[in-house]
mmCIF file of C-alpha atoms in Angstrom:
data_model
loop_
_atom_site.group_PDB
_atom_site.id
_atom_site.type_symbol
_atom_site.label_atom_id
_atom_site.label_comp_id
_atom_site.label_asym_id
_atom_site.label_seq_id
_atom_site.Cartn_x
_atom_site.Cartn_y
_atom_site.Cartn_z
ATOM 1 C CA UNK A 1 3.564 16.508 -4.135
ATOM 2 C CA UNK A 2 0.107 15.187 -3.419
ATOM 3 C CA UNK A 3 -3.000 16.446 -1.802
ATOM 4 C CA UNK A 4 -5.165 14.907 0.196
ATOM 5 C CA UNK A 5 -8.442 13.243 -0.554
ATOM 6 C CA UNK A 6 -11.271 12.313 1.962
ATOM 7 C CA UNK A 7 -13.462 9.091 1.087
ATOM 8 C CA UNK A 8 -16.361 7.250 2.562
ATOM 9 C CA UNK A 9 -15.233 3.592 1.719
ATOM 10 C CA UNK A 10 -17.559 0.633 2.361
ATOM 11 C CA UNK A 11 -19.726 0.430 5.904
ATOM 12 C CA UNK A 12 -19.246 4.603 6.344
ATOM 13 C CA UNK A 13 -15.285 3.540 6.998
ATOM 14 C CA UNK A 14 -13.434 7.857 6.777
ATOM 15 C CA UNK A 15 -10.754 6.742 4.073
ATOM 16 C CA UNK A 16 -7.867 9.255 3.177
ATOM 17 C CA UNK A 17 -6.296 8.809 -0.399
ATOM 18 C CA UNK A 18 -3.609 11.107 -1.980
ATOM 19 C CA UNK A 19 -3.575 12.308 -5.910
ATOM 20 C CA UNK A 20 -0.136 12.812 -7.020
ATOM 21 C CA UNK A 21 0.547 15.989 -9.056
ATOM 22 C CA UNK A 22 3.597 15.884 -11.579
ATOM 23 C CA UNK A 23 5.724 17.714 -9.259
ATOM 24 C CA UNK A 24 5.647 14.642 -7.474
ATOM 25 C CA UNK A 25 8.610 13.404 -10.464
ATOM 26 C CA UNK A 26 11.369 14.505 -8.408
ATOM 27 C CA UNK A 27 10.502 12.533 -5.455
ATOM 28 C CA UNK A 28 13.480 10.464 -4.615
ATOM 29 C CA UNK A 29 13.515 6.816 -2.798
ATOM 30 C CA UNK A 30 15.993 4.776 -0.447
ATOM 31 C CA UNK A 31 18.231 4.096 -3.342
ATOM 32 C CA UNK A 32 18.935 7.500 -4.307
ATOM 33 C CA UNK A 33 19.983 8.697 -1.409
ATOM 34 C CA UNK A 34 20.333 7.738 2.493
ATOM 35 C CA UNK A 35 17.681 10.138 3.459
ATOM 36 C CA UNK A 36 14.382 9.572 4.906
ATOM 37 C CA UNK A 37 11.030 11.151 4.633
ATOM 38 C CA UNK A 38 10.016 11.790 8.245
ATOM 39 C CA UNK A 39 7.020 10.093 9.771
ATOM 40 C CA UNK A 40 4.399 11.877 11.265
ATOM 41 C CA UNK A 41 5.008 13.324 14.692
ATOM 42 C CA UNK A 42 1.373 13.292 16.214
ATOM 43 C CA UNK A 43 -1.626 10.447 15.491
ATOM 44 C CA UNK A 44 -4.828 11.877 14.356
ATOM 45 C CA UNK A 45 -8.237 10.693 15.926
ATOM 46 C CA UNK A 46 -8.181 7.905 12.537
ATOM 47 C CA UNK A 47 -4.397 7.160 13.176
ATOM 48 C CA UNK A 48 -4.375 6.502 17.002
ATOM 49 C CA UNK A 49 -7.263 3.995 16.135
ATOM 50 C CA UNK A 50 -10.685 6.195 17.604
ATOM 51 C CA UNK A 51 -13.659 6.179 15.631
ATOM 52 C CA UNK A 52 -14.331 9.186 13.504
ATOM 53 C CA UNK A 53 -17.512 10.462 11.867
ATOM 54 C CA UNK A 54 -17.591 9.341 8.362
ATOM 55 C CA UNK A 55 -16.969 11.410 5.641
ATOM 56 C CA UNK A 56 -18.692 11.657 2.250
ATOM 57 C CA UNK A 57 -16.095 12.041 -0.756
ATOM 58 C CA UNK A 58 -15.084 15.084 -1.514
ATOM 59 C CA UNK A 59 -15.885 16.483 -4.542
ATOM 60 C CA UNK A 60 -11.916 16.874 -6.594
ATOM 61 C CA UNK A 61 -12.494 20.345 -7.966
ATOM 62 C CA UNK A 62 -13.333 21.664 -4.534
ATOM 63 C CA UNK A 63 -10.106 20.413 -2.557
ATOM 64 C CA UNK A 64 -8.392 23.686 -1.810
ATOM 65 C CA UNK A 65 -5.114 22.026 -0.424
ATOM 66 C CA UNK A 66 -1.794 20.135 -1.651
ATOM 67 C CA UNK A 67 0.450 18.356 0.698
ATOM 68 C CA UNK A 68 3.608 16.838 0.901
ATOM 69 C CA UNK A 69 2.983 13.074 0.548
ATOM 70 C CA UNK A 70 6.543 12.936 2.505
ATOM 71 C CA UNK A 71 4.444 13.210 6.102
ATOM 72 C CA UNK A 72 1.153 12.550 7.116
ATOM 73 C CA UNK A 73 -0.555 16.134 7.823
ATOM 74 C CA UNK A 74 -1.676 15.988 11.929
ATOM 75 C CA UNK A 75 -3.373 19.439 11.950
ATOM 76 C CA UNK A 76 -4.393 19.980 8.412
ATOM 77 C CA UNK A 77 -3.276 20.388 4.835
ATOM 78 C CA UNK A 78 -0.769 23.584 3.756
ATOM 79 C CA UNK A 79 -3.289 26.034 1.676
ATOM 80 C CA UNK A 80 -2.359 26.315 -1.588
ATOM 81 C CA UNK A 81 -3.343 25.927 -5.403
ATOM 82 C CA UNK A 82 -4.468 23.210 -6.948
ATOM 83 C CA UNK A 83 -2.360 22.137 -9.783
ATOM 84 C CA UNK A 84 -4.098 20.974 -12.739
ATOM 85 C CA UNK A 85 -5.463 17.522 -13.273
ATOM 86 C CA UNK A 86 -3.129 14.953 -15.890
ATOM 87 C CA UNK A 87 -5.531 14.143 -18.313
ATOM 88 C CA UNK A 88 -4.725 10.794 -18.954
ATOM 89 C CA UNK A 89 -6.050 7.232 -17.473
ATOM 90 C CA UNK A 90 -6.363 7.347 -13.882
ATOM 91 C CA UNK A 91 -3.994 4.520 -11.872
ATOM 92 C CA UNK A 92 -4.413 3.149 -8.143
ATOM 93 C CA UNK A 93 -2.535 2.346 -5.726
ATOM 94 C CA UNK A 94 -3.144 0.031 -3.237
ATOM 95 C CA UNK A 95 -0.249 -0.148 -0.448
ATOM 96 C CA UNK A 96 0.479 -3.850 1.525
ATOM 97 C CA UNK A 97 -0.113 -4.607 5.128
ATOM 98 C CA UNK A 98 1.224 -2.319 7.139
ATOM 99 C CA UNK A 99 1.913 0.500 4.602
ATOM 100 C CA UNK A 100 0.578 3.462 3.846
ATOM 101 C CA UNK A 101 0.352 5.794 0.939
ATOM 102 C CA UNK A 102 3.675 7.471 1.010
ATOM 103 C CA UNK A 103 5.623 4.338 0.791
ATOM 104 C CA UNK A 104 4.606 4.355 -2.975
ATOM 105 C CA UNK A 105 5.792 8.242 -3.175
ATOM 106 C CA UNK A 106 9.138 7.685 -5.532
ATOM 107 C CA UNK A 107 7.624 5.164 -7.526
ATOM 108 C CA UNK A 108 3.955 7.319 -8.656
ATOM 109 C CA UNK A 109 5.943 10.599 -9.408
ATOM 110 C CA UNK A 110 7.432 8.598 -12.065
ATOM 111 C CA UNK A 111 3.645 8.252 -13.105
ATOM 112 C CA UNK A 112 1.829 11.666 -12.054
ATOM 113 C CA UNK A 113 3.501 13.579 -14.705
ATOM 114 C CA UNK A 114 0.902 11.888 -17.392
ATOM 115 C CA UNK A 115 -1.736 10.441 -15.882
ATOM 116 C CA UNK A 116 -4.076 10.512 -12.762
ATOM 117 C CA UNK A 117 -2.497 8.537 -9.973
ATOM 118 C CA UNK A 118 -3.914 8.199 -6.477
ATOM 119 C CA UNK A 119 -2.983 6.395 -3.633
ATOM 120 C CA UNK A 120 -5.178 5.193 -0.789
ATOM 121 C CA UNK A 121 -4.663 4.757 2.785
ATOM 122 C CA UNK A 122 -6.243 1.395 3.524
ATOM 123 C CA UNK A 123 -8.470 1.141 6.241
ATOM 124 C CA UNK A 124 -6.596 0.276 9.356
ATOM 125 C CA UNK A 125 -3.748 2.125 7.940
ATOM 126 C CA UNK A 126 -2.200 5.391 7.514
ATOM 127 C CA UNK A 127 -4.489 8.260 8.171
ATOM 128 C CA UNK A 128 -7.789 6.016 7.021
ATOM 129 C CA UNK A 129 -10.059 5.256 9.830
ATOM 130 C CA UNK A 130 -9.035 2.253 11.847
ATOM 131 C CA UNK A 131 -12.556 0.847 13.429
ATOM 132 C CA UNK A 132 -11.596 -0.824 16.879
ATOM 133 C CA UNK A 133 -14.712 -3.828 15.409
ATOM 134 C CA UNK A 134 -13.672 -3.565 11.772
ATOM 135 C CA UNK A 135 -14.139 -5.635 9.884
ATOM 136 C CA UNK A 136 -10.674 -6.306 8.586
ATOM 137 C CA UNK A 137 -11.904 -9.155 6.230
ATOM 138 C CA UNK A 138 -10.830 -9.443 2.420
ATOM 139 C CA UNK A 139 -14.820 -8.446 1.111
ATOM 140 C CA UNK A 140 -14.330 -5.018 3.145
ATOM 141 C CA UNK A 141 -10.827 -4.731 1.810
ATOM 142 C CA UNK A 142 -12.277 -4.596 -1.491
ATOM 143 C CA UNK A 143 -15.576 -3.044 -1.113
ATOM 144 C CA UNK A 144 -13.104 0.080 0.150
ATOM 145 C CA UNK A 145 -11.214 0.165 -3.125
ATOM 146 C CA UNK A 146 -14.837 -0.148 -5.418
ATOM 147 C CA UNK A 147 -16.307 2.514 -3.149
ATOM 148 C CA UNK A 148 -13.259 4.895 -3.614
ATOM 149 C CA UNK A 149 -12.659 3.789 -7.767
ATOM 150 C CA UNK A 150 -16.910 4.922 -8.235
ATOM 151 C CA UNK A 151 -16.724 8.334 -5.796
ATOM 152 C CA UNK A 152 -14.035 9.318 -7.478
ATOM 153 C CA UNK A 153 -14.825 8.689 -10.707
ATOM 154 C CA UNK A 154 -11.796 6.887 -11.775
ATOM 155 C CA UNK A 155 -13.334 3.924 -13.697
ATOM 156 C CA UNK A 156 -12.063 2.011 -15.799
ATOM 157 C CA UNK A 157 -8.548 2.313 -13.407
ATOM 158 C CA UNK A 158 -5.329 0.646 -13.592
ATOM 159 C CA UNK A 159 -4.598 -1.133 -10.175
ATOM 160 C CA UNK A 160 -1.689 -1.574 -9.169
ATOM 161 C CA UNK A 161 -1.125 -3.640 -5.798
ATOM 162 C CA UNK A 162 1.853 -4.728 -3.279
ATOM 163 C CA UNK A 163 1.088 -7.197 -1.023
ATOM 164 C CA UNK A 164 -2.116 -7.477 0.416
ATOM 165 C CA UNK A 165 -3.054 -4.708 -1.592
ATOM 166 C CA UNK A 166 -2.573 -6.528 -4.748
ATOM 167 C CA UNK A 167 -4.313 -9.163 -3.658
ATOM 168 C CA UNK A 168 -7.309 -6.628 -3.406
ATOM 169 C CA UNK A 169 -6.923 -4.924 -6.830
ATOM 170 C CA UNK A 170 -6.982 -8.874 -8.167
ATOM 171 C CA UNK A 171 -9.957 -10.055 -6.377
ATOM 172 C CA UNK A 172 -11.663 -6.575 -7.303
ATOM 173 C CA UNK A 173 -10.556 -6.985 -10.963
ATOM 174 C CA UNK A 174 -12.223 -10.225 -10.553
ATOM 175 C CA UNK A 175 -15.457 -9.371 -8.960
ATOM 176 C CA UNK A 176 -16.435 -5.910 -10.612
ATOM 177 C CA UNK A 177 -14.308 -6.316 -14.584
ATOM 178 C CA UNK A 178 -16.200 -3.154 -15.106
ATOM 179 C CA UNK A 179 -14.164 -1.247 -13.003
ATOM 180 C CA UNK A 180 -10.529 -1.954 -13.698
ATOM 181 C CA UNK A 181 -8.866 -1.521 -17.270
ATOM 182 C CA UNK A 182 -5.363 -3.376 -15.836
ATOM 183 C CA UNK A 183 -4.077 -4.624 -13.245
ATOM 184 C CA UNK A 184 0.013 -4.700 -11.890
ATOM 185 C CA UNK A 185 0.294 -7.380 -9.098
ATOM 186 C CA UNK A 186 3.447 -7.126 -6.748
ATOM 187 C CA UNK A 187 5.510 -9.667 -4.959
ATOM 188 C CA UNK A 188 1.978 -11.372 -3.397
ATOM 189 C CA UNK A 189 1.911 -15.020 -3.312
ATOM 190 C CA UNK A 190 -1.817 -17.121 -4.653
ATOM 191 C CA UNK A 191 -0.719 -19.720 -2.361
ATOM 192 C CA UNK A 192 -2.071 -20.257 0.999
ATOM 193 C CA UNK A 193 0.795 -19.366 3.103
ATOM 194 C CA UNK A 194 0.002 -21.869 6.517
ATOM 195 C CA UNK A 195 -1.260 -21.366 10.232
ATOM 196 C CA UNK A 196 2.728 -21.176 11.140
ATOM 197 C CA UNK A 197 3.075 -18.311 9.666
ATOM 198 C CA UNK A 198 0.381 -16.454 11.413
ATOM 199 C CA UNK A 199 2.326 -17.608 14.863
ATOM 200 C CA UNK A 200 5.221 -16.069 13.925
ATOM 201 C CA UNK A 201 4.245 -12.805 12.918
ATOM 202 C CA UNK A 202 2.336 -12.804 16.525
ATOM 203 C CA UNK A 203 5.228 -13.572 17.815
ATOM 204 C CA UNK A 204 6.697 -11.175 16.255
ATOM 205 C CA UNK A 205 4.502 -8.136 17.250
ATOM 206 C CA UNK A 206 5.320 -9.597 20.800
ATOM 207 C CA UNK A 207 8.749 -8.905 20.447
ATOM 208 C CA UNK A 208 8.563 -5.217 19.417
ATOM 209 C CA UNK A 209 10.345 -3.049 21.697
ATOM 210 C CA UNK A 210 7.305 -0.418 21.630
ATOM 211 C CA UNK A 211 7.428 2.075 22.650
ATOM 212 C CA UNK A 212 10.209 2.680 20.809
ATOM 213 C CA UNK A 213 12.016 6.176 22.474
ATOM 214 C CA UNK A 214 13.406 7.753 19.452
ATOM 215 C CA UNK A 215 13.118 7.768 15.380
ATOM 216 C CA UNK A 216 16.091 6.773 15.670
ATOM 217 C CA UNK A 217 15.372 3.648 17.923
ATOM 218 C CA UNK A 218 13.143 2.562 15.133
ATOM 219 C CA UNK A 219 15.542 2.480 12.016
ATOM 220 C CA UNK A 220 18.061 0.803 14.061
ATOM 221 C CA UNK A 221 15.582 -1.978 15.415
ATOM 222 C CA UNK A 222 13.522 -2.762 11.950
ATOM 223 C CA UNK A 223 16.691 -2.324 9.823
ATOM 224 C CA UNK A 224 19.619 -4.455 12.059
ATOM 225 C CA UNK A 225 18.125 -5.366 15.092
ATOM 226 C CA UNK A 226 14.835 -7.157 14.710
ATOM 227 C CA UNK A 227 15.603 -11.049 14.794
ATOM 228 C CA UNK A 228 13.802 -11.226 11.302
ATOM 229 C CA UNK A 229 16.591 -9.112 9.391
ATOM 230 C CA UNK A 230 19.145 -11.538 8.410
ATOM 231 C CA UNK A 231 21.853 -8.504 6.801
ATOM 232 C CA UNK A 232 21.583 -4.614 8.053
ATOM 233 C CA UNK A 233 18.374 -3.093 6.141
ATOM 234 C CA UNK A 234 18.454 0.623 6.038
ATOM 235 C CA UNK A 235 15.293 0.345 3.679
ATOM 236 C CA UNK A 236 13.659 -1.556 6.271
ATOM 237 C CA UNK A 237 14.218 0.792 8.975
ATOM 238 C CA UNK A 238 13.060 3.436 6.860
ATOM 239 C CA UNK A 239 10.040 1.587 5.931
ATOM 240 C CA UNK A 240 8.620 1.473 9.564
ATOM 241 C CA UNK A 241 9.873 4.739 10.925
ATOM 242 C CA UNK A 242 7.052 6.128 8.342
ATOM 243 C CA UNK A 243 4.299 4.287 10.086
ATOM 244 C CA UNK A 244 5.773 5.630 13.636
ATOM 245 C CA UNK A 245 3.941 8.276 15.479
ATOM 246 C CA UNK A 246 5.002 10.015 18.725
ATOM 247 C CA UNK A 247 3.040 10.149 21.805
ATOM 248 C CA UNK A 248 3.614 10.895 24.937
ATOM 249 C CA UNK A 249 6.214 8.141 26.372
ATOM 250 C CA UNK A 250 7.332 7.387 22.641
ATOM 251 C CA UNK A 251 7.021 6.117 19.362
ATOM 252 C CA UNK A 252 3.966 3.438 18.461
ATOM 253 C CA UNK A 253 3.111 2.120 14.892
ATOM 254 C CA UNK A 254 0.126 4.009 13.610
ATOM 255 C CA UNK A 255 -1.687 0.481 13.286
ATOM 256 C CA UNK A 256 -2.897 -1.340 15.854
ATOM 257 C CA UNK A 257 -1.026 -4.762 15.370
ATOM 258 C CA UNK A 258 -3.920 -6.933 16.284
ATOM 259 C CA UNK A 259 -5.732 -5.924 13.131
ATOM 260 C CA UNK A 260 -3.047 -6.142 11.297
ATOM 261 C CA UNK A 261 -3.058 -10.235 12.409
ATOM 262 C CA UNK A 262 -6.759 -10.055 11.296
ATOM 263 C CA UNK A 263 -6.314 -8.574 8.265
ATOM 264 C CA UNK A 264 -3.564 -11.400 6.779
ATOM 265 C CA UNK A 265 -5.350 -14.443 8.455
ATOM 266 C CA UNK A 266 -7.101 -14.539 5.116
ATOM 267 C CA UNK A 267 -4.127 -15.153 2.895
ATOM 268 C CA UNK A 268 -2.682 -17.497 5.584
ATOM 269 C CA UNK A 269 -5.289 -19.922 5.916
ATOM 270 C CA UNK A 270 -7.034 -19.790 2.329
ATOM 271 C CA UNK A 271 -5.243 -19.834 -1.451
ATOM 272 C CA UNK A 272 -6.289 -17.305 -4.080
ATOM 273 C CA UNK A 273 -5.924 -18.991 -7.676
ATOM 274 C CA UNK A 274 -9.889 -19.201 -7.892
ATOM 275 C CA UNK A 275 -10.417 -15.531 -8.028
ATOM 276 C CA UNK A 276 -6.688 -14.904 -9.832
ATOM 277 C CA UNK A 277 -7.949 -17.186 -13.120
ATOM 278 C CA UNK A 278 -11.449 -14.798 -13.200
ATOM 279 C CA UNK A 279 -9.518 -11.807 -13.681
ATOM 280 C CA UNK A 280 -9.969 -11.065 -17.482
ATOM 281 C CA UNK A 281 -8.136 -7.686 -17.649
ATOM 282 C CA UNK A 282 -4.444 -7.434 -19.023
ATOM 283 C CA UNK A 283 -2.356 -8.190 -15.984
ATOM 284 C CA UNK A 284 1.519 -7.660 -14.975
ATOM 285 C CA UNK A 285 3.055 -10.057 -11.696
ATOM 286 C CA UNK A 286 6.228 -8.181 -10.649
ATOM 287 C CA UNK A 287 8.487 -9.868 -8.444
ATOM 288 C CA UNK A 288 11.747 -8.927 -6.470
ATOM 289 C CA UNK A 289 14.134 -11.474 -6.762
ATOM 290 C CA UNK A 290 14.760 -11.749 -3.312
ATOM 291 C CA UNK A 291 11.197 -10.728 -2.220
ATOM 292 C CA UNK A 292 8.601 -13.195 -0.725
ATOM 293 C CA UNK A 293 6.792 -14.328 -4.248
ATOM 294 C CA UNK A 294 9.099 -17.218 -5.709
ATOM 295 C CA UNK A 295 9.740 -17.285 -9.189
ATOM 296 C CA UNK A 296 8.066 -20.233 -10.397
ATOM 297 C CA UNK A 297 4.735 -19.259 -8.339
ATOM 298 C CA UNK A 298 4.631 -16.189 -10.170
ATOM 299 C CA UNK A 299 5.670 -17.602 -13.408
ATOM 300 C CA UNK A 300 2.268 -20.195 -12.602
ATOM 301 C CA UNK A 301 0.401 -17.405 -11.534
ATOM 302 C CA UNK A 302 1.180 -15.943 -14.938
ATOM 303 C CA UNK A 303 0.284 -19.178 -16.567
ATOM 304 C CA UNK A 304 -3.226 -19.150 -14.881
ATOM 305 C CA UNK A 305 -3.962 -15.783 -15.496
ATOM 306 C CA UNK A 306 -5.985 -15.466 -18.693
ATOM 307 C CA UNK A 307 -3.719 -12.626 -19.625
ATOM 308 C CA UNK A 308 -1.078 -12.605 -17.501
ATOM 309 C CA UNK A 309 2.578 -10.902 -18.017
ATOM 310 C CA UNK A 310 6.289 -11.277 -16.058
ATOM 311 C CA UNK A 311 8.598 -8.923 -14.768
ATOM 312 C CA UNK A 312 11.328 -9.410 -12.294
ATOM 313 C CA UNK A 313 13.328 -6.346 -10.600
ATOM 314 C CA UNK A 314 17.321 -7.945 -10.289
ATOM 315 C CA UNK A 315 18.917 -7.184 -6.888
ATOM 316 C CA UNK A 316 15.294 -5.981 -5.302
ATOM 317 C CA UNK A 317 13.485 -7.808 -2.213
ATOM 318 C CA UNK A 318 10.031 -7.708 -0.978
ATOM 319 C CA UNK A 319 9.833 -3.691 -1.130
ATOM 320 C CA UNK A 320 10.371 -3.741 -4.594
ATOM 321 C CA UNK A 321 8.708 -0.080 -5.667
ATOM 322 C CA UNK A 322 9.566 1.471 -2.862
ATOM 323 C CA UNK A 323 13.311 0.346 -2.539
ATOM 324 C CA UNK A 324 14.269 0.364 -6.143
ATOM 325 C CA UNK A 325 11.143 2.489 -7.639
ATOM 326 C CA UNK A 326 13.739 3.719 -10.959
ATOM 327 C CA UNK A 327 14.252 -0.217 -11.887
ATOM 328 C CA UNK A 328 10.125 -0.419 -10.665
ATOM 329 C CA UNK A 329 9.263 1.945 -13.340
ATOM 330 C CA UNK A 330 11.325 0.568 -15.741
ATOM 331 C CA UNK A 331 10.059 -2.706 -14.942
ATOM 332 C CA UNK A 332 6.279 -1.819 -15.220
ATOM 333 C CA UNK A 333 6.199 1.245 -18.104
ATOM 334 C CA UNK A 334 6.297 -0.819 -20.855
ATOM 335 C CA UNK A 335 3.129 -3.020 -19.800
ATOM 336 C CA UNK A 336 1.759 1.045 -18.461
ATOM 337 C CA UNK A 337 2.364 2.312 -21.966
ATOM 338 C CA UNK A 338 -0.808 0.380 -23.553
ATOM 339 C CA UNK A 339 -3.288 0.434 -20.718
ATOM 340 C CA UNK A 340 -2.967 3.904 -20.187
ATOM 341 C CA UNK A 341 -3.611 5.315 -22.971
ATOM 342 C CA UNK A 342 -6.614 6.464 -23.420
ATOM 343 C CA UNK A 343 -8.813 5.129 -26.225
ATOM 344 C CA UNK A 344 -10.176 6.419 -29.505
#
């Protein structure tokens, strides 16, 4: 379980995060089951992309709610008592492009149980505000994530990052040491990936059948369909039919693809190994072995990393955590067990 937090991130941006509570342990992933969580059935003002009036952070003792993290609420949070607060470090979670919050639901109840684990919506994403001018550049990225580590108190926090979002926690971890105690990196790549690359995702985005006209439609396009899946990907399909929302002639992405383009051109066009080798904080690079970070670019990101440690996840691709979140936690626990406990 989880309840919702609101945030004002950088720029007056409305951000939504979600704290974990330990009955968040039994959540279950792709690989323990072939279930789904459903996706939200209805965009909110922030999730169909109109501009909302900021909101200040609200104060954690005062949130009178706890949600499912397994949909996005569209009317409002189910009344009910707060659980008590873990007492240990506090951990955050920063989802990649295109994600949300929930995608890292199997992996933090692993993690709730002992410490203070949060998850934000990024802005753009989920049900965080999604400006139609942004910006969607890598300084607001991370202004978001200092914004919401200081209003909610949470310093010094573990990041942990997948994707774009650990490129955030490492430039943050780099830019503001006072903030972040550790730092878990997933499957992201240092390395400037090349202008191609932003032609093919727009490309891509072209080639969505969107609407789509059912769930259904979506698990079956994202997990066999879509050009890009070279083997049927239930996980996949999964994946996207949580960033779905229904409207009136069918099923969009609760992102507006365009930003999305915006937000990556950064790691397209410019490499990341400056701000990587500032980070001074004990740091973990995870990999899948058949996700998008090779093995010897990790194993050199590693190396440049002033104190840099290696973990690979066998049999696991790009959506390590959220695929294989058991093997995840298994993976990243034993780095966990020292940088978040709290000191004398």
């Amino acid at each position: 379980m989880a309840r919702r937090l609101d945030v004002t991130g950088a720029d007056g941006v409305r951000l939504a995060a979600w704290e974990f509570t330990a009955e968040g342990g039994t959540a279950s992933g792709p690989e323990d089951h072939g279930t789904t969580r459903p996706a939200p059935r209805h965009a909110t003002a922030a999730s169909a992309g109109q501009r909302s009036t900021p909101a200040t952070a609200t104060p954690l003792g005062t949130v009178p709610a706890t949600v499912s993290i397994a949909r996005q609420p569209s009317a409002g949070p189910e009344d009910r008592a707060v659980p008590p607060r873990p007492s240990g470090a506090p951990v955050l979670l920063l989802h990649g492009l295109m994600g949300h919050a929930a995608h890292w639901a199997p992996a933090a109840g692993l993690l709730a149980g002992g410490h203070r684990t949060i998850a934000l919506d990024q802005r753009g994403h989920g049900a965080s505000e999604k400006p139609p001018g942004g910006p969607f550049t890598r300084e607001a990225y991370v202004a978001d994530a200092a914004a919401v580590i200081e209003r909610l108190e949470l310093a010094p926090v573990t990041l942990v990052g997948h994707s774009m979002g650990a490129l955030t926690a490492w430039q943050l971890a780099a830019e503001r040491p006072d903030l972040v105690r550790a730092l878990v990196i997933c499957d992201m790549r240092a390395s400037a990936l090349g202008a191609a690359s932003q032609r093919a995702w727009q490309d891509w985005f072209r080639g969505w059948p969107a609407p789509f006209p059912t769930l259904d439609a979506v698990h079956r396009w994202f997990g066999a369909d879509d050009p890009w899946v070279e083997a049927p990907n239930p996980a996949r399909g999964a994946f996207f039919a949580e960033v779905m929302t229904e409207r009136a002639d069918g099923w969009h992405p609760v992102f507006d693809p365009d930003q999305m383009l915006t937000s990556r051109e950064t790691w397209v066009h410019d490499a990341h190994w400056d701000s990587l080798a500032q980070v001074r904080c004990p740091t973990l690079v995870v990999r899948g072995l058949d996700g998008e970070l090779g093995r010897a670019e990790a194993q050199e990101m590693v190396r440049v990393l002033p104190h840099g440690a290696y973990a690979e996840i066998p049999d696991a691709g790009h959506l390590l955590h959220y695929t294989h979140p058991q093997a995840w936690a298994a993976a990243v626990t034993p780095f966990l067990t020292g940088t978040l406990t709290p000191g004398p």
